[in-house]
Amino acid sequence: MDQRRPSVSRRHTLGWLVGSSATFTLACSNRRVEEITPARPSASQDDPAVVLRVEPLPQAGPWPTLDPFLFCAHHDDHYPRANGEFGPDAPLVGRNLGQDFAGKDGWNMYHGESVPGFPAHPHRGFETVTVVRRGLLDHADSLGAAARYGEGDVQWLTAGAGIQHAEMFPLLSQSDDNPLELFQIWLNLPSRSKRVEPAFSMLWAHTIPTVLRRDSDGRAVEVSVRAGTFEDARAPAPPPNSWAADAENHVAIWTIRLEPGARFDVPAAPAGLGRALYFFRGSELRLAGRTVPPRQRVTVRSDAVVRIENGNEESELLLLQGRPIGEPIARRGPFVMNTPEEIREAYRDYGATRFGGWPWDSSAPVHGARPERFARRPDGTIERPT
């Protein structure tokens, strides 16, 4: 059964205090690369009954998700060269600054007014998993922590009891274009964990396992494991209070890249998990014997091997999988709790405490012109990728 619930765009995260009373209810460097012999075919690989649903991805806005996931956004912006102040060297006339999601000229400012991105906004009750495939992202938060990450890095932030953070996309090159591509995925927390202390983990690109497999014709398939396991490759540990921290929940976040004509078998997992494959780049493929056009979400049985047969162009898919939390969800803007009263309480608490305040001079901090990636913890400890 499709467990999808309506999702709310990130564009609401800055406008959440503006009078709305609606409550929304939501049911690579030093990377590891290894060759693995193809698995023996299974009778279920080409069974159309493996596919539960195929639906097109929206042209704009977030993608539909299954419990335990709440939200998935794919940002793919082809920013021009920088203007020396970390913004685009291009006219901003005609853009709805502060709410720019139209994709004009192949890029967006989002909620940024001079630098693209998402200035300070609060969260409570869930986690953000931000996978930056190209470009850089500058993080700042109400705990005083900061980070610059990208080029394959992942930040996994547990909002828990409440945090403010900013996510800005600084443009550094004044001579070349500044492409940015990332996924932001929201993973729910069970009721017992919705008020834990906020924290984040940095999963640097060199720690994320990438497995190279070849089919019987030698065509390559690359699986990058940001959460969960694939064969004997295990992703770095998520924060300790995450739903993903318990291996019995089988949370997986993979990206799968296939050469033209390549075949790949997604291994079976336990029954009863939510499992969706997002075909976001390519021309055509067959999945469990069913032809799938591009830009589709394919919901599949979790307990069956799923055969993917690629078309004549390179293709990429995102896999999101996990055991459903199965609790009521009340959501309004940046808060995700279990009841409407908890949402009202989140608003009261934020109004009273600002979740620790905002120790930055700007609502949209940028961490300078140096491209080096780092994370600075609230205690001042500096972490860098090796």
PDB file of C-alpha atoms in Angstrom, residues 75 77 79 86 115-118 130-139 147-153 167-173 177-182 202 204 365-374 385:
ATOM      1  CA  HIS A  75      18.178  21.107  -5.936  1.00  0.00           C
ATOM      2  CA  ASP A  77      21.082  24.788  -9.958  1.00  0.00           C
ATOM      3  CA  TYR A  79      24.630  29.150 -11.093  1.00  0.00           C
ATOM      4  CA  PHE A  86      29.144  35.184  -2.970  1.00  0.00           C
ATOM      5  CA  VAL A 115      23.335  34.879  -1.791  1.00  0.00           C
ATOM      6  CA  PRO A 116      21.192  31.893  -2.787  1.00  0.00           C
ATOM      7  CA  GLY A 117      19.981  29.572  -0.075  1.00  0.00           C
ATOM      8  CA  PHE A 118      17.823  29.349   3.026  1.00  0.00           C
ATOM      9  CA  THR A 130      21.666  17.000   3.270  1.00  0.00           C
ATOM     10  CA  VAL A 131      23.620  15.261   0.501  1.00  0.00           C
ATOM     11  CA  VAL A 132      25.689  17.798  -1.474  1.00  0.00           C
ATOM     12  CA  ARG A 133      26.856  16.202  -4.710  1.00  0.00           C
ATOM     13  CA  ARG A 134      28.334  19.337  -6.345  1.00  0.00           C
ATOM     14  CA  GLY A 135      29.110  22.775  -4.990  1.00  0.00           C
ATOM     15  CA  LEU A 136      29.334  23.990  -1.399  1.00  0.00           C
ATOM     16  CA  LEU A 137      26.854  24.689   1.398  1.00  0.00           C
ATOM     17  CA  ASP A 138      27.463  26.953   4.411  1.00  0.00           C
ATOM     18  CA  HIS A 139      25.743  25.888   7.637  1.00  0.00           C
ATOM     19  CA  ALA A 147      30.237  24.187   8.642  1.00  0.00           C
ATOM     20  CA  ARG A 148      31.189  24.418   5.000  1.00  0.00           C
ATOM     21  CA  TYR A 149      30.671  21.126   3.183  1.00  0.00           C
ATOM     22  CA  GLY A 150      30.019  19.733  -0.279  1.00  0.00           C
ATOM     23  CA  GLU A 151      31.514  17.759  -3.161  1.00  0.00           C
ATOM     24  CA  GLY A 152      29.985  14.521  -1.878  1.00  0.00           C
ATOM     25  CA  ASP A 153      29.735  15.333   1.855  1.00  0.00           C
ATOM     26  CA  GLU A 167      21.814  26.843   4.716  1.00  0.00           C
ATOM     27  CA  MET A 168      23.448  29.183   2.226  1.00  0.00           C
ATOM     28  CA  PHE A 169      24.945  28.342  -1.167  1.00  0.00           C
ATOM     29  CA  PRO A 170      27.993  30.628  -1.562  1.00  0.00           C
ATOM     30  CA  LEU A 171      29.269  31.138  -5.096  1.00  0.00           C
ATOM     31  CA  LEU A 172      33.071  31.296  -4.975  1.00  0.00           C
ATOM     32  CA  SER A 173      34.329  31.229  -8.559  1.00  0.00           C
ATOM     33  CA  ASP A 177      30.086  28.790 -13.421  1.00  0.00           C
ATOM     34  CA  ASN A 178      29.166  27.563  -9.925  1.00  0.00           C
ATOM     35  CA  PRO A 179      26.937  24.465 -10.299  1.00  0.00           C
ATOM     36  CA  LEU A 180      25.204  23.158  -7.184  1.00  0.00           C
ATOM     37  CA  GLU A 181      23.390  19.850  -6.782  1.00  0.00           C
ATOM     38  CA  LEU A 182      22.061  18.450  -3.542  1.00  0.00           C
ATOM     39  CA  MET A 202      29.372  15.293   9.304  1.00  0.00           C
ATOM     40  CA  TRP A 204      32.709  13.505   4.814  1.00  0.00           C
ATOM     41  CA  PRO A 365      26.033  33.873   7.165  1.00  0.00           C
ATOM     42  CA  VAL A 366      28.690  32.932   4.600  1.00  0.00           C
ATOM     43  CA  HIS A 367      32.040  31.548   5.726  1.00  0.00           C
ATOM     44  CA  GLY A 368      34.493  33.443   3.563  1.00  0.00           C
ATOM     45  CA  ALA A 369      36.156  32.970   0.195  1.00  0.00           C
ATOM     46  CA  ARG A 370      38.360  29.964   0.982  1.00  0.00           C
ATOM     47  CA  PRO A 371      36.902  26.753  -0.471  1.00  0.00           C
ATOM     48  CA  GLU A 372      38.201  24.478   2.320  1.00  0.00           C
ATOM     49  CA  ARG A 373      35.515  22.346   3.978  1.00  0.00           C
ATOM     50  CA  PHE A 374      35.237  22.239   7.768  1.00  0.00           C
ATOM     51  CA  PRO A 385      37.906  16.049   6.074  1.00  0.00           C
TER      52      PRO A 385
END
